[in-house]
Short mmCIF file of N, CA and C in Angstrom, two decimals:
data_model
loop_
_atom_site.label_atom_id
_atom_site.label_comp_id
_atom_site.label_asym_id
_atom_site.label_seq_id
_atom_site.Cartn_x
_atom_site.Cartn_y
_atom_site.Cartn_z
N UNK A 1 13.14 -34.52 36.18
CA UNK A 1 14.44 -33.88 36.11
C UNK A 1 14.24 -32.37 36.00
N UNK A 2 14.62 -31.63 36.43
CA UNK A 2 14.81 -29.96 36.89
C UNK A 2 16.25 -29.40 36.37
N UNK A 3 15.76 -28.45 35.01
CA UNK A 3 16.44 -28.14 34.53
C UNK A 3 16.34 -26.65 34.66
N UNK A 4 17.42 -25.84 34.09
CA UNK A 4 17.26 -24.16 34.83
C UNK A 4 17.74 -24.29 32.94
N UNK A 5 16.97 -22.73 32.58
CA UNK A 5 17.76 -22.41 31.51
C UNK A 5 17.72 -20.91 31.53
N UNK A 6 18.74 -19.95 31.04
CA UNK A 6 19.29 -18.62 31.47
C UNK A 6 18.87 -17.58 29.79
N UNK A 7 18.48 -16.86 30.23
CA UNK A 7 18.27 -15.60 28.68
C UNK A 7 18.94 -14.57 29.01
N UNK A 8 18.95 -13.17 28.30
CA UNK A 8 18.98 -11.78 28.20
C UNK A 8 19.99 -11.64 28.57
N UNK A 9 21.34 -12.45 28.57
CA UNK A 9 22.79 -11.38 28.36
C UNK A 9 23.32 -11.65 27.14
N UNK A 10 24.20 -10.78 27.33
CA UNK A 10 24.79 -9.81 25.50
C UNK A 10 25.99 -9.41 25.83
N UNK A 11 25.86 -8.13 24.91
CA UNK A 11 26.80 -7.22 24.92
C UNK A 11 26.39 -5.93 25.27
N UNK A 12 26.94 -4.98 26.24
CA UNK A 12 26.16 -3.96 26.67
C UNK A 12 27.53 -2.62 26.69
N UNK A 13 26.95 -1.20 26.46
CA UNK A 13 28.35 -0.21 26.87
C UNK A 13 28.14 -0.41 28.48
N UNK A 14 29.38 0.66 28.93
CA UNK A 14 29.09 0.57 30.40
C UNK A 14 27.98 1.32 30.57
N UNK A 15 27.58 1.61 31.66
CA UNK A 15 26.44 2.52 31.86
C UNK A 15 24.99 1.91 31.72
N UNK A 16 25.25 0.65 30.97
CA UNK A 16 23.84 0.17 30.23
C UNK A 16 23.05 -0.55 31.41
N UNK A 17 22.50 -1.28 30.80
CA UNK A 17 21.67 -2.45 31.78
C UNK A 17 20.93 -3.75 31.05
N UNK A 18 20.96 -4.48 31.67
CA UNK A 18 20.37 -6.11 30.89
C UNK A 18 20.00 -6.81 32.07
N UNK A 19 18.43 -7.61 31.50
CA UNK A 19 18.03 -8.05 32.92
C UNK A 19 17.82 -9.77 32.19
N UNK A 20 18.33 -10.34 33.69
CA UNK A 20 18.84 -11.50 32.83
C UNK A 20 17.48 -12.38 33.56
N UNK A 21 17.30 -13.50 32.92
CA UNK A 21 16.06 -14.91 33.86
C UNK A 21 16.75 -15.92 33.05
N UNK A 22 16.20 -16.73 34.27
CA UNK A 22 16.48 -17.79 34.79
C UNK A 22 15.44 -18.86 35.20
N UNK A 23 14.80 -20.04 34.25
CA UNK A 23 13.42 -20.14 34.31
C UNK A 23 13.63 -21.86 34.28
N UNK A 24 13.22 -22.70 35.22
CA UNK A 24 13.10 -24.17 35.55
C UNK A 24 12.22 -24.63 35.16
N UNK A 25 12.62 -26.09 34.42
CA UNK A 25 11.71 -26.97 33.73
C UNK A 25 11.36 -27.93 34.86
N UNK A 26 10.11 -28.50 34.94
CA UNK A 26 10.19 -29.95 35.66
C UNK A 26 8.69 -30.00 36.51
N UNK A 27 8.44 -30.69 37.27
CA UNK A 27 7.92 -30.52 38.20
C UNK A 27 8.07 -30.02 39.45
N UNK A 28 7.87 -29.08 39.95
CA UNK A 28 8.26 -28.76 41.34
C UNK A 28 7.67 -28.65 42.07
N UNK A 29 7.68 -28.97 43.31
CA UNK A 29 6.69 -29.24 44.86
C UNK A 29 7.19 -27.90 45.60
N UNK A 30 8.37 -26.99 45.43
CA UNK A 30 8.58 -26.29 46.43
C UNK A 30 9.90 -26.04 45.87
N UNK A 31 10.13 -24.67 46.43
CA UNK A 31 11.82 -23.79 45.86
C UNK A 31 12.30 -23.32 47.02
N UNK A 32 13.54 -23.30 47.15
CA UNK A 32 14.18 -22.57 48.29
C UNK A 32 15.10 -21.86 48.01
N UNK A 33 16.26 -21.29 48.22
CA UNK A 33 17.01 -19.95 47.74
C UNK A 33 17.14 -20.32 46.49
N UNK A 34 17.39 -19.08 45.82
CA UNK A 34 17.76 -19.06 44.69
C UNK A 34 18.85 -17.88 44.65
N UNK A 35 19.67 -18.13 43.30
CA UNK A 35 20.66 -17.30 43.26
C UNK A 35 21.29 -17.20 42.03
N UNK A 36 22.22 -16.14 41.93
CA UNK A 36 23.01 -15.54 40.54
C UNK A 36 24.44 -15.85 40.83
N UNK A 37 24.83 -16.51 40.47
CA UNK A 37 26.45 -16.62 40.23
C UNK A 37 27.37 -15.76 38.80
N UNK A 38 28.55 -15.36 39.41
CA UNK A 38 28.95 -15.28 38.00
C UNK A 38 30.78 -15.81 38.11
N UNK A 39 31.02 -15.84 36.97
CA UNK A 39 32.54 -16.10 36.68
C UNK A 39 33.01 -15.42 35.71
N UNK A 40 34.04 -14.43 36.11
CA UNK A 40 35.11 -13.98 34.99
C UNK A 40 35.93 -14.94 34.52
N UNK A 41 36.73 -14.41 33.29
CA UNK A 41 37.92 -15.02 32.80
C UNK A 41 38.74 -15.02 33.86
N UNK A 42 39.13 -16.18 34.26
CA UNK A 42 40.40 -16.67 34.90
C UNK A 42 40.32 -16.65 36.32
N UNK A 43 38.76 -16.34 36.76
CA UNK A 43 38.82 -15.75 38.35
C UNK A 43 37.77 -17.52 38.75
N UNK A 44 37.52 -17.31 40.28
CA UNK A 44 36.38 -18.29 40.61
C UNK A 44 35.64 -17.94 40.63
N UNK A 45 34.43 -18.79 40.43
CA UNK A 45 32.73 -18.66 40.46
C UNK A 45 32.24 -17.71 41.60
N UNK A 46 32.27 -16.57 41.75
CA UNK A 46 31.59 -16.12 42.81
C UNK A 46 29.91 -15.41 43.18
N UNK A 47 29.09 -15.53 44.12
CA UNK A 47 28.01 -15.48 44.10
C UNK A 47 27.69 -14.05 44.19
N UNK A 48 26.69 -13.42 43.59
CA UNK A 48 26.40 -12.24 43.13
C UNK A 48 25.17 -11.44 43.80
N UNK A 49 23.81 -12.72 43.49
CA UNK A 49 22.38 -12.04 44.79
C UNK A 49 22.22 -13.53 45.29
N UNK A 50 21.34 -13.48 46.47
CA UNK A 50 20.75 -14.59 46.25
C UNK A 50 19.48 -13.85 46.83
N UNK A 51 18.23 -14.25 47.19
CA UNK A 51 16.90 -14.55 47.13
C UNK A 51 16.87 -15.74 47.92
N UNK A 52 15.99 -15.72 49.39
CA UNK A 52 15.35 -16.82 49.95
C UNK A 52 14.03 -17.01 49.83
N UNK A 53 13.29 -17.91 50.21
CA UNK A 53 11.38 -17.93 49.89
C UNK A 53 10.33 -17.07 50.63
N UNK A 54 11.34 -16.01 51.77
CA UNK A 54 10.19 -15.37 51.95
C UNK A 54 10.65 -14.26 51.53
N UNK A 55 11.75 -13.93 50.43
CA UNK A 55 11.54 -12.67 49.37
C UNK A 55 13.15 -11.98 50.35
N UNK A 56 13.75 -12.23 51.19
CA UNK A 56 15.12 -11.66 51.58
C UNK A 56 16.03 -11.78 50.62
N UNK A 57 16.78 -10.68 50.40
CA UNK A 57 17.98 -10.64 49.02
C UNK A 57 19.23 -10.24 50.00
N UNK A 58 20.11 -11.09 49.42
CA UNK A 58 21.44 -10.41 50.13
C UNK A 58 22.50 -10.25 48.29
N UNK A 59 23.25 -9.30 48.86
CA UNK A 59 24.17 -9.31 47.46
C UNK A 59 25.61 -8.78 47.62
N UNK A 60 26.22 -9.05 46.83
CA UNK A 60 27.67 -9.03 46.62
C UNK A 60 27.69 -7.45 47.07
N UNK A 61 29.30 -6.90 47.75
CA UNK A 61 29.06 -6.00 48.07
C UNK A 61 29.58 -4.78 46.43
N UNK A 62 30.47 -6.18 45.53
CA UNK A 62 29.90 -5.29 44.04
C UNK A 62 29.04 -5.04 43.35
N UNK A 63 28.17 -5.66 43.61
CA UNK A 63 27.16 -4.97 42.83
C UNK A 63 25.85 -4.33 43.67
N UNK A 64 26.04 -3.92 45.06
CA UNK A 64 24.55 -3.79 45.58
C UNK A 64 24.24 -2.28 45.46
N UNK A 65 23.45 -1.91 45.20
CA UNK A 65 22.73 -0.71 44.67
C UNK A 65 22.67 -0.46 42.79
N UNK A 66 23.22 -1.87 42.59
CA UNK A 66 23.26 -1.54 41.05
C UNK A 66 22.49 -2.83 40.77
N UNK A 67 22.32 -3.76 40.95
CA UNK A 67 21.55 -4.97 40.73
C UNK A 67 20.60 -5.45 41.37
N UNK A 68 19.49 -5.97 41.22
CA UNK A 68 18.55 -6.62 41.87
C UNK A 68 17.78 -7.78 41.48
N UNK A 69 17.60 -8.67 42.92
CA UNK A 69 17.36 -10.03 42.27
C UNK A 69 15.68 -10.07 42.46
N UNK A 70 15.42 -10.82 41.87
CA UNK A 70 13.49 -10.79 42.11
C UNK A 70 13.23 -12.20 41.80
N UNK A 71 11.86 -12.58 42.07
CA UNK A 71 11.94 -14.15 41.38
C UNK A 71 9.92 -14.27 41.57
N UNK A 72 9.86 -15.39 40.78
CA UNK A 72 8.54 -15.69 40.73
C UNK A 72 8.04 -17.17 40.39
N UNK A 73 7.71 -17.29 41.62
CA UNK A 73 7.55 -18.92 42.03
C UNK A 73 6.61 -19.63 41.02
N UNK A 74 5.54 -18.90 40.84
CA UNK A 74 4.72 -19.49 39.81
C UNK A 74 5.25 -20.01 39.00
N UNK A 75 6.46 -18.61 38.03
CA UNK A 75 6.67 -19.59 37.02
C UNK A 75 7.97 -20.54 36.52
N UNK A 76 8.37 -20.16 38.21
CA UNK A 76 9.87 -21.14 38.54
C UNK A 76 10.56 -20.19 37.84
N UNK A 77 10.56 -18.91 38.05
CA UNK A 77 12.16 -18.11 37.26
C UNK A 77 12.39 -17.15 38.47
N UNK A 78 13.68 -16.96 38.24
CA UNK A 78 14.68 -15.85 39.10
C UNK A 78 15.00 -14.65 37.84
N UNK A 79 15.26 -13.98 38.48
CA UNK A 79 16.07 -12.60 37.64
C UNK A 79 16.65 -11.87 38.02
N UNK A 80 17.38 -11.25 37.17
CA UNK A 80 18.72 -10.35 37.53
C UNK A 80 18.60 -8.99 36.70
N UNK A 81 17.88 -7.81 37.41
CA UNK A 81 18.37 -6.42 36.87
C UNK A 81 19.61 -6.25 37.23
N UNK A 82 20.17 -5.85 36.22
CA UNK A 82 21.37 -5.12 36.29
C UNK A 82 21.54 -3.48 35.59
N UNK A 83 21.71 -3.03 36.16
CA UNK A 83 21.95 -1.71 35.80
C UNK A 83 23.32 -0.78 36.18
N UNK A 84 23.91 0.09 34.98
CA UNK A 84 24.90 0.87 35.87
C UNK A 84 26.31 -0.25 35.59
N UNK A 85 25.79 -0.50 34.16
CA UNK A 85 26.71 -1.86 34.01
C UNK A 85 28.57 -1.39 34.09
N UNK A 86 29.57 -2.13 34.65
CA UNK A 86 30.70 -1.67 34.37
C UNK A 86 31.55 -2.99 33.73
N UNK A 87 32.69 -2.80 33.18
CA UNK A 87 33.78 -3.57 32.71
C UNK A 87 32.89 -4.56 33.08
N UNK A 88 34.21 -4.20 34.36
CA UNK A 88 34.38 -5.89 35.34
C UNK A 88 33.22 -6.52 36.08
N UNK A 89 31.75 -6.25 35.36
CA UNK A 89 30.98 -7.06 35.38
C UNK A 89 30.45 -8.03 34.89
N UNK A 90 31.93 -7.76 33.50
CA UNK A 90 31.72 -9.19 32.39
C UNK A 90 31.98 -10.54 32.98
N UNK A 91 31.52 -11.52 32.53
CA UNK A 91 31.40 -12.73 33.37
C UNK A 91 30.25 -13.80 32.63
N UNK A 92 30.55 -15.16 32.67
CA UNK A 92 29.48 -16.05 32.58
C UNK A 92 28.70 -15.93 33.96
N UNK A 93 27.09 -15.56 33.50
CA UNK A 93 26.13 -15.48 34.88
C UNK A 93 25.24 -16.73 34.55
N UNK A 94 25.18 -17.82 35.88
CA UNK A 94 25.21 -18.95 36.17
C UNK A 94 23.82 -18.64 37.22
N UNK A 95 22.74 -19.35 36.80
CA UNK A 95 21.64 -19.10 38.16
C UNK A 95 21.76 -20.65 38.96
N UNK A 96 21.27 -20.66 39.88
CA UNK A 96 20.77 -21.76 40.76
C UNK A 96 19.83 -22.03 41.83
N UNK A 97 19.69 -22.77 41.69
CA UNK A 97 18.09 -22.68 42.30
C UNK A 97 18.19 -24.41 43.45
N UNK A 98 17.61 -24.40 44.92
CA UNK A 98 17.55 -25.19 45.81
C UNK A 98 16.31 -25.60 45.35
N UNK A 99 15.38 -26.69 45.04
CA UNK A 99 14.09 -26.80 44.69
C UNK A 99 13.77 -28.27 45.19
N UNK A 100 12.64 -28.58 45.64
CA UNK A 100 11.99 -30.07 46.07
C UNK A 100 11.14 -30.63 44.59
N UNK A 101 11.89 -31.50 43.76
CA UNK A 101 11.21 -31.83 42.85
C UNK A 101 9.68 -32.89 43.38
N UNK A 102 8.68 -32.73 42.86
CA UNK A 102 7.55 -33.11 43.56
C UNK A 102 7.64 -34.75 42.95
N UNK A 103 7.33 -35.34 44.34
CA UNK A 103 7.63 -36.84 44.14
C UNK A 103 9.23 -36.96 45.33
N UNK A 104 9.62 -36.07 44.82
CA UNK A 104 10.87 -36.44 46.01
C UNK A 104 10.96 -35.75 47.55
N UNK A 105 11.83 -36.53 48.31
CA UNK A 105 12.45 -36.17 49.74
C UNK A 105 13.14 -35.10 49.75
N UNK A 106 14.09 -34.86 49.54
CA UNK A 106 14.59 -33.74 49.64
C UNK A 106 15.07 -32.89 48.58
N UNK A 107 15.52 -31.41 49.06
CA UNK A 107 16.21 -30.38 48.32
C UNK A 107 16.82 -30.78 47.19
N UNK A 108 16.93 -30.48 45.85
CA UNK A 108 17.93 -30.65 45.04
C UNK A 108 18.59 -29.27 44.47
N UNK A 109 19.67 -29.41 44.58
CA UNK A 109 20.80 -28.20 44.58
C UNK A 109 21.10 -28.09 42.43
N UNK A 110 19.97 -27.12 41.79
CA UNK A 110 19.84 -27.58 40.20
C UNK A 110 20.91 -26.09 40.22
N UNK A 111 21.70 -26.12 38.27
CA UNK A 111 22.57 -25.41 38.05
C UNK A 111 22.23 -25.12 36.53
N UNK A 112 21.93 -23.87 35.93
CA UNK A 112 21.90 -23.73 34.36
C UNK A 112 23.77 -23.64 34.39
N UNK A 113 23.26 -23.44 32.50
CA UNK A 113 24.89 -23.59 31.78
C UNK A 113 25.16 -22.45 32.12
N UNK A 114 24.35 -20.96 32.56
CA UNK A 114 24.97 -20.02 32.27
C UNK A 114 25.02 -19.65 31.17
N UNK A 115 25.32 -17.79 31.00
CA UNK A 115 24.84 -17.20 30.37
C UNK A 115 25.43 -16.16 30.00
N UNK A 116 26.40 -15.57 28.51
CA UNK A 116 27.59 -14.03 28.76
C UNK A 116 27.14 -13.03 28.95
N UNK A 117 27.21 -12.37 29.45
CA UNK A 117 27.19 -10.94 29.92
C UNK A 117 28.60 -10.62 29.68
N UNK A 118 28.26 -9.32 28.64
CA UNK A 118 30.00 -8.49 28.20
C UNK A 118 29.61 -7.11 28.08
N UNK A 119 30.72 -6.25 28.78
CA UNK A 119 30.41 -5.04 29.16
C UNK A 119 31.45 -4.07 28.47
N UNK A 120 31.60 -3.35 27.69
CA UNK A 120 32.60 -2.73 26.94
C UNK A 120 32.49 -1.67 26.09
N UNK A 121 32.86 -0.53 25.74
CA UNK A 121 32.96 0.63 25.41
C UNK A 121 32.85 0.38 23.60
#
């Protein structure tokens, strides 16, 4: 079973920065995109970076030049610099990860609980 679990958000002023991971338990044979979700109060889940396996990042067009996603297969974690933090970047940040648990056929689409990030003066 492939579990994701999420660290390093808080509370930050604006301006600040917090770099968040995102690190999978289990066995794994192989990873394929990975990614940062987040959700505000009252809004939908929307996707933030993602990361494919040969290292391509695409990102939200809010946050790109202020965030960056990175990841490291070895030790099954993703991450999220954030920098240049504002408000309305508060949000539960949610990673996910496409991964081939070893022993199995195909892709499994895994989800942490997520993680607060709060941004405020």
């Amino acid at each position: 079973q492939v579990q994701l679990v999420e660290s390093g958000g808080g509370s930050v002023q604006p301006g600040g920065s917090l770099r968040l991971s995102c690190t999978a338990s289990g066995s794994i044979f192989r990873f394929g995109d990975m990614r940062w979700y987040r959700q505000a109060p009252e809004k939908q889940r929307a996707m933030v970076a993602t990361i494919s396996p040969n290292g391509a990042t695409v990102y939200s067009d809010s946050v790109k030049g202020r965030f960056t996603i990175s990841k490291d297969n070895a030790k099954g974690a993703v991450y999220l610099q954030m920098d240049n933090l504002r408000p309305d970047d508060t949000a539960l940040y949610v990673c996910n990860m496409d991964a081939l648990p070893s022993g199995e056929r195909f892709l499994g689409h895994f989800w942490g609980q997520g993680i607060e990030v709060t941004v405020a003066a």
